[in-house]
Coordinates of C-alpha atoms in Angstrom, one line a residue:
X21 CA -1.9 34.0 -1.2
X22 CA -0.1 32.7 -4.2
X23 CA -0.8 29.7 -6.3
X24 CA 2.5 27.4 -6.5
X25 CA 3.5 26.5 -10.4
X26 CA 4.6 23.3 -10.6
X27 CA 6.0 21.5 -14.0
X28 CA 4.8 18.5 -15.7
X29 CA 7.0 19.1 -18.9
X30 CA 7.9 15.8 -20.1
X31 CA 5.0 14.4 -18.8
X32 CA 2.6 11.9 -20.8
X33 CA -0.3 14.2 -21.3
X34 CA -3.3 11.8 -21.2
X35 CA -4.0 11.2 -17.2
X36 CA -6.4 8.7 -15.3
X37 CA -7.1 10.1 -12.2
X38 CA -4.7 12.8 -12.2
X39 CA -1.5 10.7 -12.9
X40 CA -0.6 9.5 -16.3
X41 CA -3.0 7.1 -17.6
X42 CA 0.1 4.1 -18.6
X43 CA 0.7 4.4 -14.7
X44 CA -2.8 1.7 -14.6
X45 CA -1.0 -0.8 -16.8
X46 CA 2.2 -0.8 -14.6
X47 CA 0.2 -0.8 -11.7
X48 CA -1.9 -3.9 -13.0
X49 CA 1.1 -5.8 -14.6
X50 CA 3.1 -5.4 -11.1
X51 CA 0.2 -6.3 -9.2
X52 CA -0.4 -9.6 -10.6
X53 CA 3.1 -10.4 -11.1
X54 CA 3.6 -9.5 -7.2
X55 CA 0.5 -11.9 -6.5
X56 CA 2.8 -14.4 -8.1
X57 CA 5.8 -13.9 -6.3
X58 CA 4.4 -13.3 -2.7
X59 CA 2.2 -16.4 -3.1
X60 CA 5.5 -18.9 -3.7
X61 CA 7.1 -16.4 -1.3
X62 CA 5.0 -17.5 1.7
X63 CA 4.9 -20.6 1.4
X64 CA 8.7 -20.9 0.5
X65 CA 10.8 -21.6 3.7
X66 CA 7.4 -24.0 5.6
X67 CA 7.3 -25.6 2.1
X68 CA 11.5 -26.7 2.1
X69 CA 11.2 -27.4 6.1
X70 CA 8.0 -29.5 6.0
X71 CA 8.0 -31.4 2.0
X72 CA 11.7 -31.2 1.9
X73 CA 12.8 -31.7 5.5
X74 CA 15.6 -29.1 5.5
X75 CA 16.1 -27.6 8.6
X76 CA 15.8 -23.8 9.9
X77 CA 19.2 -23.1 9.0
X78 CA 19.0 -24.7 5.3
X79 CA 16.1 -23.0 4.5
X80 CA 17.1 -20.1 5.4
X81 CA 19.6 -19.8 3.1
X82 CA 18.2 -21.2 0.7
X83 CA 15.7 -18.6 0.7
X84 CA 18.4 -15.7 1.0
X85 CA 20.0 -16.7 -1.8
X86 CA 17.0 -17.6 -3.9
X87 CA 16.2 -13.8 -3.0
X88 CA 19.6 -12.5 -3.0
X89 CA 20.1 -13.6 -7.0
X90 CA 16.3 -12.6 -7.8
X91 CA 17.6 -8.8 -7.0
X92 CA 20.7 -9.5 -8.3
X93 CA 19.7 -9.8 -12.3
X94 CA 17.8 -7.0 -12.9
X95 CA 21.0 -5.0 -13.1
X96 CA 21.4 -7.4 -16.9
X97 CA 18.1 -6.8 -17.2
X98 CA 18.2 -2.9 -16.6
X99 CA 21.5 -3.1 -18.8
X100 CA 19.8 -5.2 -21.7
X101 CA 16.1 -3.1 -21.8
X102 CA 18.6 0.3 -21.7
X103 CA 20.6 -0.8 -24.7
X104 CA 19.1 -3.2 -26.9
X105 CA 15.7 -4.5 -25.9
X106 CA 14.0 -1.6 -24.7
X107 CA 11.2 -2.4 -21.2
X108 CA 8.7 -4.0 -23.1
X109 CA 10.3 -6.8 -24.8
X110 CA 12.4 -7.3 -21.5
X111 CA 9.0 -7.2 -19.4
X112 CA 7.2 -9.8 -21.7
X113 CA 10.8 -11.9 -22.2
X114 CA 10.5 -11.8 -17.9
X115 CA 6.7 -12.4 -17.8
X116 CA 7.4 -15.5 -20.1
X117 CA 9.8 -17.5 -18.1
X118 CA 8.2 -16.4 -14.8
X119 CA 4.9 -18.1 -15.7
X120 CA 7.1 -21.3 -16.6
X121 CA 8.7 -20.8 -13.5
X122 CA 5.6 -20.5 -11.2
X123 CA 3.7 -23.2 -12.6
X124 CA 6.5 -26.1 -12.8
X125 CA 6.4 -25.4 -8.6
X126 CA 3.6 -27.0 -8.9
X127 CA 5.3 -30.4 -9.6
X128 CA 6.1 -31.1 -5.8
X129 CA 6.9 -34.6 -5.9
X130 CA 6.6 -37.1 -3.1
X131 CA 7.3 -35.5 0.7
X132 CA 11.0 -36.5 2.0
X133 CA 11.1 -39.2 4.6
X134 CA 13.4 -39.5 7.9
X135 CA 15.1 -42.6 7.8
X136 CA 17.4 -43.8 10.3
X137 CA 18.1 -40.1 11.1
X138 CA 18.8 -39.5 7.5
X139 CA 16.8 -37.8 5.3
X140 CA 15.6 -39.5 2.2
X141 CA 14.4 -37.0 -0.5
X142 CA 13.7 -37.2 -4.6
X143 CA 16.5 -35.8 -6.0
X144 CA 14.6 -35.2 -9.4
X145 CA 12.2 -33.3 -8.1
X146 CA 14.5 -31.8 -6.0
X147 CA 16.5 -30.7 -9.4
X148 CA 12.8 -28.8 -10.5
X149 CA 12.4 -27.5 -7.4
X150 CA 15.8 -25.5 -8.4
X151 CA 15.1 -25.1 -12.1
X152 CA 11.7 -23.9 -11.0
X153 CA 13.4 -21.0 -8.8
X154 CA 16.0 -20.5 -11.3
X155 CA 12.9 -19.5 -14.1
X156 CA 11.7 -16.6 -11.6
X157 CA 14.6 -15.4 -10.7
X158 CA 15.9 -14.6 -14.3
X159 CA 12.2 -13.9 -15.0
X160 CA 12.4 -11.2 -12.4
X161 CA 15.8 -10.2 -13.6
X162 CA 14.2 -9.0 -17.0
X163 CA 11.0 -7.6 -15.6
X164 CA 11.2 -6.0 -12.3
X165 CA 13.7 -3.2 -12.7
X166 CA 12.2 -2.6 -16.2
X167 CA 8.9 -2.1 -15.4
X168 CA 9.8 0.7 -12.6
X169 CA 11.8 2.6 -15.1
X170 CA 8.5 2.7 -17.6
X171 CA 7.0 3.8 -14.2
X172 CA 9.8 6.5 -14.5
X173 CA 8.8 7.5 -17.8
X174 CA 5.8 8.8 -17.1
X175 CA 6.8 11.3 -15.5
X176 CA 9.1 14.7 -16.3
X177 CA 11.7 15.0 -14.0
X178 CA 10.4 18.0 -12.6
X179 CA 7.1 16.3 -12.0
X180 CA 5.7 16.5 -7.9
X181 CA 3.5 13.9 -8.3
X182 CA 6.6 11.8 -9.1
X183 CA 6.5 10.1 -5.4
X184 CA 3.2 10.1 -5.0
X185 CA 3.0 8.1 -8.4
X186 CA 5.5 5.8 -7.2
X187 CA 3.6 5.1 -3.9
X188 CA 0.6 4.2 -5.6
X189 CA 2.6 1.7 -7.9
X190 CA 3.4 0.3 -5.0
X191 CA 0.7 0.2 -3.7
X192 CA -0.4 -1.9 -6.3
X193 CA 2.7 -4.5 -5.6
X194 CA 1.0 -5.0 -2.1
X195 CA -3.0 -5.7 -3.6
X196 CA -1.5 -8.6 -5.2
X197 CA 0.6 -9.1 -1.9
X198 CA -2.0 -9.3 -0.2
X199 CA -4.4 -11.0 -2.0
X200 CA -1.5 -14.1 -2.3
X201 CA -1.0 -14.4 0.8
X202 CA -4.4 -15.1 1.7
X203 CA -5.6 -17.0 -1.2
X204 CA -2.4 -18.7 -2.4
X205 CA -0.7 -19.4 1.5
X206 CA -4.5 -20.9 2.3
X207 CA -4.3 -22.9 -0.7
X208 CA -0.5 -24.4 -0.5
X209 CA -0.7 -25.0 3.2
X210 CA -4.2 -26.4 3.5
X211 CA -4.7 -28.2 0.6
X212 CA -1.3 -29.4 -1.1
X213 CA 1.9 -27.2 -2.1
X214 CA 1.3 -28.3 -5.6
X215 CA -2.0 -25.9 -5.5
X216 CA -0.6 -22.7 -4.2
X217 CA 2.1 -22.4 -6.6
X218 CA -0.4 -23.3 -9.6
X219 CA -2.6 -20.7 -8.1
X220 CA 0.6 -18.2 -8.7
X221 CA 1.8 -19.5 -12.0
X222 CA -1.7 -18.7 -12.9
X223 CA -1.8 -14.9 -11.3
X224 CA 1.3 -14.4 -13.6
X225 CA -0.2 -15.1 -16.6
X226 CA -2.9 -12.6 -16.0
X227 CA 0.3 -9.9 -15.1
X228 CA 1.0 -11.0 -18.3
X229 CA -1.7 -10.8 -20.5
X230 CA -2.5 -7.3 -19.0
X231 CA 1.0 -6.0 -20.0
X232 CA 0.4 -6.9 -23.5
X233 CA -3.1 -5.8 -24.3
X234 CA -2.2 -1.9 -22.5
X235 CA 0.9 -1.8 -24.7
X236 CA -1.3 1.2 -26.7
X237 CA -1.4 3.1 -23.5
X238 CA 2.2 3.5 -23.2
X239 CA 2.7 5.8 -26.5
X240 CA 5.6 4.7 -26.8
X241 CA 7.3 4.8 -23.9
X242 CA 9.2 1.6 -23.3
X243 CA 9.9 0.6 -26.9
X244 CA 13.5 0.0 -28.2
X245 CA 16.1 2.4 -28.5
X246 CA 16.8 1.1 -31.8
X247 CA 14.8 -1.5 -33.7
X248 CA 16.8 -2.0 -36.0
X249 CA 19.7 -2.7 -34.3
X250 CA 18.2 -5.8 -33.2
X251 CA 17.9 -7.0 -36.2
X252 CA 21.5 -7.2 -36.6
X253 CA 23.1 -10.9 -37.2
X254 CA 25.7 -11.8 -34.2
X255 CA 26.4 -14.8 -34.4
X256 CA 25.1 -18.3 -35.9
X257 CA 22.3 -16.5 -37.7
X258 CA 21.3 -15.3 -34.6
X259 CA 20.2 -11.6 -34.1
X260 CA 20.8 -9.3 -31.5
X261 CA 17.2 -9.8 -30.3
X262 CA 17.6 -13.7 -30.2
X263 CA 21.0 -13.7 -28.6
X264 CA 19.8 -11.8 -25.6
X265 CA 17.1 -14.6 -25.0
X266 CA 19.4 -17.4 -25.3
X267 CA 21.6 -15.4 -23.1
X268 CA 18.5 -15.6 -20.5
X269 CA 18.5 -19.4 -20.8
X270 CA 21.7 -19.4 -19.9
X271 CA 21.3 -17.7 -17.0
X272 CA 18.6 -20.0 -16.6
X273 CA 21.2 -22.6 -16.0
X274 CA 23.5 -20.7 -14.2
X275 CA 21.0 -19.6 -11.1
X276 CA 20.0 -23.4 -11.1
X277 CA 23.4 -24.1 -10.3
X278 CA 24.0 -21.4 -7.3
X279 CA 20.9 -22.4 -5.7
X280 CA 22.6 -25.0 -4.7
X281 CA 25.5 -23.6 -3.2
X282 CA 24.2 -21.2 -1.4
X283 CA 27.4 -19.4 0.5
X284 CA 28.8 -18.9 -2.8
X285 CA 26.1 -16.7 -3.4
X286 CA 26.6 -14.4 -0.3
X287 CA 30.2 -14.2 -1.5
X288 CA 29.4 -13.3 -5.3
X289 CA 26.6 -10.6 -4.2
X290 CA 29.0 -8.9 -1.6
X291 CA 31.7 -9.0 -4.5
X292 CA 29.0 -7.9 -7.5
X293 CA 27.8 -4.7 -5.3
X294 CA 31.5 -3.6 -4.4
X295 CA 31.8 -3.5 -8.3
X296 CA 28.8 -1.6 -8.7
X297 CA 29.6 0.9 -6.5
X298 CA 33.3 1.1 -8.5
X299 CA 31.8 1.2 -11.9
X300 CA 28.8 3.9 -10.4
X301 CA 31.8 6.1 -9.0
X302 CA 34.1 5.2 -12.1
X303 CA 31.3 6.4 -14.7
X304 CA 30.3 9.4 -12.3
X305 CA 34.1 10.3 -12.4
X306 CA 34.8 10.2 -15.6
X307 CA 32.3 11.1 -18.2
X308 CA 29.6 13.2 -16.1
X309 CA 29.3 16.5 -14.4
X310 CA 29.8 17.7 -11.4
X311 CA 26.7 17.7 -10.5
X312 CA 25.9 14.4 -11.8
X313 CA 28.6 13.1 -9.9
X314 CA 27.8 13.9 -6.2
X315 CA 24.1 13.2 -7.1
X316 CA 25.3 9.3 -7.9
X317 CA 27.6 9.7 -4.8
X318 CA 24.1 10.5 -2.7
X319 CA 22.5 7.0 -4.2
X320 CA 25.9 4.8 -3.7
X321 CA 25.9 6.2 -0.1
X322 CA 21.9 5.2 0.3
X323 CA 22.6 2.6 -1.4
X324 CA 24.3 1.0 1.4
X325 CA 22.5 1.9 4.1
X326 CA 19.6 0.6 2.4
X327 CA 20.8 -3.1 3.0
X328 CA 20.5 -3.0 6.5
X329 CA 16.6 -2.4 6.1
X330 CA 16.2 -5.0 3.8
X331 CA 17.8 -7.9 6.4
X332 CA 15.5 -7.0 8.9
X333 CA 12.7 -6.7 6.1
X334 CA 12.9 -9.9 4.6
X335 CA 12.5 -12.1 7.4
X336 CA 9.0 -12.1 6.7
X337 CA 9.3 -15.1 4.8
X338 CA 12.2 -16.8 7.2
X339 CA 12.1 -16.3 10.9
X340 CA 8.8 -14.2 11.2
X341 CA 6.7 -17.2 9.3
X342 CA 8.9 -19.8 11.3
X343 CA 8.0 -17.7 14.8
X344 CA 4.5 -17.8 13.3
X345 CA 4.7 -21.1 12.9
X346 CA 6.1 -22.4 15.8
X347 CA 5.4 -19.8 18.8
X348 CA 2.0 -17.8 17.6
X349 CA -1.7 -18.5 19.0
X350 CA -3.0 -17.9 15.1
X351 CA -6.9 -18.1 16.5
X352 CA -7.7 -14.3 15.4
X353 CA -11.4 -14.2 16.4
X354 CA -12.4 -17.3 15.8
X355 CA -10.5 -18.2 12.9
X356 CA -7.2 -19.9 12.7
X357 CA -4.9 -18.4 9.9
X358 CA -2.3 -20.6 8.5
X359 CA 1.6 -19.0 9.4
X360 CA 1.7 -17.5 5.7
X361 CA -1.1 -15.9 5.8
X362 CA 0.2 -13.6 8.7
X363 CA 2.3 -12.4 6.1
X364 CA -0.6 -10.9 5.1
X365 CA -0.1 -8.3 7.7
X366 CA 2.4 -6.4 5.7
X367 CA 0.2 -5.8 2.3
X368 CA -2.7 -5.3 4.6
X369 CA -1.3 -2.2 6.3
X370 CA 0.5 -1.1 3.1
X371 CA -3.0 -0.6 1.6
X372 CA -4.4 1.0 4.5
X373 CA -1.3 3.5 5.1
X374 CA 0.3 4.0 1.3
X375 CA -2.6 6.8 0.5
X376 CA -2.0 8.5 4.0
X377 CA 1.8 8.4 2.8
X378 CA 1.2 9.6 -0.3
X379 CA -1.4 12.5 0.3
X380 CA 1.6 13.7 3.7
X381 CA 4.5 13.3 1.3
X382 CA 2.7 15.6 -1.4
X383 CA 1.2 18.2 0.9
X384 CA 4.5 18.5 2.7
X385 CA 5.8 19.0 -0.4
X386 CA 3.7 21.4 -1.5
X387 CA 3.9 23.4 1.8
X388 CA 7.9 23.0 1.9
X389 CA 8.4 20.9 4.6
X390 CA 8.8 17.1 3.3
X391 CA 11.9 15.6 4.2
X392 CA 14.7 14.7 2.1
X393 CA 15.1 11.4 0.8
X394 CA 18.1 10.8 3.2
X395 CA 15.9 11.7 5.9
X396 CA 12.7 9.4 4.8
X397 CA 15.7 6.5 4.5
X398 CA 17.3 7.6 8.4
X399 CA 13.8 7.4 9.4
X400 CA 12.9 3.4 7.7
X401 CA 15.9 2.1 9.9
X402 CA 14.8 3.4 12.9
X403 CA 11.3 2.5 12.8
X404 CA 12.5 -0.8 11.8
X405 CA 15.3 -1.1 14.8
X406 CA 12.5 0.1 17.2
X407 CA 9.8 -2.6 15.9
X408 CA 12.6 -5.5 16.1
X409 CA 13.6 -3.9 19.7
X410 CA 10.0 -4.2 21.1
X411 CA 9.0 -7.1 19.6
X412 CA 11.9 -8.8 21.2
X413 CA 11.1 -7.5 24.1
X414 CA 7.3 -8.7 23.5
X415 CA 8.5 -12.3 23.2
X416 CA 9.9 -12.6 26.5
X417 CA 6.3 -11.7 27.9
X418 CA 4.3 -15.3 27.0
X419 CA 6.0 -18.5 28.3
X420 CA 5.4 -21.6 25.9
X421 CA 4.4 -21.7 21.7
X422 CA 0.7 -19.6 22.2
X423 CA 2.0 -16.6 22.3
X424 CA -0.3 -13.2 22.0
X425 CA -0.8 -12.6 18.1
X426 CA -0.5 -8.7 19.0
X427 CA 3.1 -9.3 18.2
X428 CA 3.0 -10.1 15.0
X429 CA 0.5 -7.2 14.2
X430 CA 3.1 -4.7 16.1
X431 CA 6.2 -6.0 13.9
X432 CA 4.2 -5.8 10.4
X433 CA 3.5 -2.4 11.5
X434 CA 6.5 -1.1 12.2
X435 CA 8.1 -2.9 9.2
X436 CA 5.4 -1.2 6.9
X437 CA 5.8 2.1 8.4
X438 CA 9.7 2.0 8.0
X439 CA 9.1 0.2 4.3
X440 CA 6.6 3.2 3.1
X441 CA 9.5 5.6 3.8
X442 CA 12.2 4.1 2.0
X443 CA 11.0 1.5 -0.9
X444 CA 9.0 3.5 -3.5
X445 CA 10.4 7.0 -2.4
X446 CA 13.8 4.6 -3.2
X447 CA 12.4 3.4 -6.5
X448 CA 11.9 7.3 -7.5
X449 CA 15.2 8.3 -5.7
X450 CA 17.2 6.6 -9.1
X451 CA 15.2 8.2 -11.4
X452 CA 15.2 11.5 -10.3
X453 CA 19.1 11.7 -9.1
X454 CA 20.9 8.9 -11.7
X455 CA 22.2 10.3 -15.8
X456 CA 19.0 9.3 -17.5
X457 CA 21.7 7.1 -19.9
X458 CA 22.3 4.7 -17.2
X459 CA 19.0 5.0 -15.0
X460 CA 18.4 1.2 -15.9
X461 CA 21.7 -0.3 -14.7
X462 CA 21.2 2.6 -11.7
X463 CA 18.0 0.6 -11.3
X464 CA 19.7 -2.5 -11.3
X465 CA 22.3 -1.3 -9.0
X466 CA 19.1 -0.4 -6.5
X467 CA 18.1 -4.1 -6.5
X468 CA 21.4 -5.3 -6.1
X469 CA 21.8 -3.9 -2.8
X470 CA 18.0 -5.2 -1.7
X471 CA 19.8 -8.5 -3.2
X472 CA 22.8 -8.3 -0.5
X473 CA 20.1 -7.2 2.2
X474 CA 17.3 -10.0 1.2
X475 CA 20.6 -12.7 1.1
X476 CA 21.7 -11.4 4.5
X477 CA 18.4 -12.2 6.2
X478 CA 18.1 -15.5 4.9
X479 CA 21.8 -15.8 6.5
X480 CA 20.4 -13.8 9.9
X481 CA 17.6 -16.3 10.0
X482 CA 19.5 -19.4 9.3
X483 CA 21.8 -18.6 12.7
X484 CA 18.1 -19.0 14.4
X485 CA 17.6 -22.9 14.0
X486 CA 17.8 -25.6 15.8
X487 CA 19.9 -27.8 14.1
X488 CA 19.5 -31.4 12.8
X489 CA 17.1 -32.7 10.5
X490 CA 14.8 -34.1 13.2
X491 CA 14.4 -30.7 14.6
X492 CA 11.9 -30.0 11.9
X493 CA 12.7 -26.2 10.8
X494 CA 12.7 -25.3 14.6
X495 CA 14.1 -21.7 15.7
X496 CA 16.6 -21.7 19.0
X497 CA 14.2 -18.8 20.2
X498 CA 16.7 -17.5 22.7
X499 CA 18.9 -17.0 20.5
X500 CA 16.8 -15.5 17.8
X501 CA 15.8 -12.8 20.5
X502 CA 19.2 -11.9 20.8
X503 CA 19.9 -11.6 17.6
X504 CA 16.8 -9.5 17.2
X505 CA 18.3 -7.3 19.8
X506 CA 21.5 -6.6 18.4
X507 CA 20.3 -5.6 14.7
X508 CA 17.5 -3.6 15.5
X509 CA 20.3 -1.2 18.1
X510 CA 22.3 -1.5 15.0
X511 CA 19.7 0.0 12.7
X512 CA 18.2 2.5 15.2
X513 CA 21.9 3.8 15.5
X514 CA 22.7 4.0 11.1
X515 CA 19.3 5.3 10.9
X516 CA 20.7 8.4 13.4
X517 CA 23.7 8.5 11.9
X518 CA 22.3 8.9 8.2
X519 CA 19.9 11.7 9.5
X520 CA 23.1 13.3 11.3
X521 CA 25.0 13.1 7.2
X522 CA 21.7 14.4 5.5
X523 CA 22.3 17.9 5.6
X524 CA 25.7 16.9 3.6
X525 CA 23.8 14.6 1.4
X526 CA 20.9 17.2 0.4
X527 CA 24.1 19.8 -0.8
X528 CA 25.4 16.7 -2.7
X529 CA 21.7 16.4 -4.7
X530 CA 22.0 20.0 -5.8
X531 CA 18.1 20.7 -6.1
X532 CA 16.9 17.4 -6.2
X533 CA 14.5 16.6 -3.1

């Protein structure tokens, strides 16, 4: 028996519990800023159908493209940290407006009224509702694809403990997950909107305040490229530095203004991620190897398969918490959860099963025998298809709105099995195959296409309602069951089709697993 080398050149040295130590500050930064997200997050869609009286399909897309464009920015963000800013300014610039974001939610304004079948709401707090969104979503576009690339840097790229690292980063996303969705979905729904989203805007702060005081155990590692180039006067005494953060206020403006419009948002993500894929392919054409070429050919064509586990994903927040809402006995031994608190499942079992993941993917690997990542993302869509398929099938079984909460627990479970094979081992899929020169706009690329996915289940879910403002947010749910039906065949079948390509793909990777 022979002891396997492996290499860690590259590396940072110092370690906390066998993985770099910087990987705790990332880990606490992304859990609190999660905490804030997935707090607003469940209470999102019950919070526009019940304060502001949209119906099903309004909020749905609402939400989709609230989701869409938060996904859609960290490809500026990724482009800004790589070039000018470097991860941590772009982290704190994003922690900065997020906390503004979270806590002006808190400013819910009077609940809108049905009058005369019309409904009546305040358009000025309507307009910081939108502003409010329009904060996190640039917010996220300058931290969240910035702070998995420090993740990134931790490591050499020879590293094995590279996934593993990257599972228990995310595992830290779903602590503050799930610690939201209890605390901050209790809070909102129980005792006033205006609470829960405090309680977020709060949570961030902390993200916040953690990121800055671990700077020191970073070495380094997510400074500027050059410092002095920010420095550099652009335009009306501005410097570089300064003109990228007015630039974010812009943006600022501009997300407040597509919230509103919400198809144009499907159109401009579905145009945005045909360009990315042109400008990937361009770059990988023209100024890299051959090699580095088919290896961004392997993440364009995972890229969009990707999307179609990210629709079914995200109705979490849409039809899941409307179903939840609506058609769920929530008495789970003797206490009644509130509908987004059953989002709660998903963190819950991401906890439980991301160290099981982890410890399988590295002993595989260690023994030779982990799959590829094409195979780990074939695998996501068919778990996911199969969940949707039974729980589907599940619905038919109860007549009336109490039916068995069994069904909820089988569909978080499936959709956290399927998400622990293709999110984080995604997240370390673009640093390990993309030119380490563009890994942040690679990065950004990878949120885009969650952004056409997430946008496309807020569209999914907004063909579920009942429509009419009187309807209350109510889901047709015959029709939602067929829906159901057809996307989860569609995703069992791409998921066998992208396991029949991944021999192919694995020759295109050239070494990387």
């Amino acid at each position: 028996m022979t002891d396997t080398v492996v290499s860690t050149e590259g590396s940072q040295q110092r370690e906390f519990l066998g993985h770099p130590i910087g990987l705790a500050i990332c880990f606490l930064t992304e859990m609190w800023e999660r905490f804030s997200f997935y707090g607003m997050r469940a209470l999102l869609v019950l919070y526009l159908t019940k304060h502001f009286l949209f119906n099903a399909g309004e909020a749905n897309l609402i939400y989709g493209a609230y989701l869409g464009m938060t996904y859609l920015l960290p490809i500026l963000g990724g482009y800004f940290a790589d070039r000018y800013l470097g991860s941590r300014k772009a982290v704190v610039y994003g922690g900065l407006l997020l906390v503004l974001g979270h806590i002006s939610l808190a400013f819910e304004g009077p609940t809108a009224q049905l009058i005369n079948g019309e409904v009546v709401r305040n358009e000025s707090y309507l307009s910081i509702f939108y502003l409010s969104l329009a904060l996190i979503i640039t917010g996220v576009g300058f931290l969240k694809a910035n702070i998995s690339t420090v993740v990134g840097a931790l490591y050499g790229p020879n590293d094995p403990r590279r996934d593993g690292g990257f599972t228990i980063f995310y595992m830290g996303i779903n602590v503050g997950s799930f610690v939201a969705t209890i605390v901050v979905a209790g809070v909102g729904e129980i005792y006033g909107w205006g609470y829960g989203f405090g309680l977020a805007g709060i949570g961030m702060l902390i993200g916040l305040a953690t990121f800055l005081w671990g700077q020191h155990l970073l070495e380094g590692r997510a400074d500027p490229p050059n410092e002095e180039e920010l420095k550099e006067k652009v335009f009306a005494g501005f410097n570089k530095e300064h003109t990228i953060y007015i630039i974010g206020i812009a943006l600022v403006g501009l997300m407040w203004f597509m919230l509103q419009f919400q198809e144009l948002v499907g159109y401009m993500l579905d145009g945005t991620g045909i360009a990315m894929i042109a400008i990937l392919l361009g770059y990988g054409y023209t100024k890299c190897t051959v090699e580095e070429r088919e290896r961004i050919l392997v993440v364009v064509i995972l890229l969009v398969f990707m999307t179609i586990f990210w629709m079914l994903f995200e109705q979490q927040g849409a039809s899941l918490t409307l179903i939840a809402d609506q058609q769920i006995d929530r008495d789970v031994m003797g206490v009644t959860v509130t509908a987004g608190q059953v989002q709660t499942l998903n963190p819950f079992f991401i906890v439980v099963l991301a160290p099981v993941f982890a410890s399988m993917w590295t002993r595989m690997g260690l023994a030779g025998i982990e799959p590829s990542t094409p195979a780990k993302f074939a695998l996501s869509l068919v778990l996911i298809g199969a969940g949707y398929l039974i729980f589907a099938w599940g619905m038919t079984l109860d007549d009336g709105t109490d039916k068995s909460f069994i069904w909820m627990v089988q569909i978080y479970f499936f959709l956290t099995a399927a998400e622990l094979c293709i999110s984080p081992v995604g997240l370390s899929m673009v640093t390990k195959l993309s030119p380490a020169r563009i890994v942040g706009m690679t990065m950004g690329a990878f949120f885009l296409f969650i952004a056409i996915g997430n946008y496309k289940a807020g569209w999914l879910s907004s063909l579920m309602g009942v429509g009419g403002h009187s309807s209350g947010g109510a889901l047709d749910m015959a029709k939602t069951n067929d829906l159901f039906i057809t996307a989860g065949a569609v995703s069992v079948g791409m998921g066998i089709l992208l396991l029949l390509l991944t021999p192919w793909l694995r020759k295109k990777m050239h070494g990387v697993h």
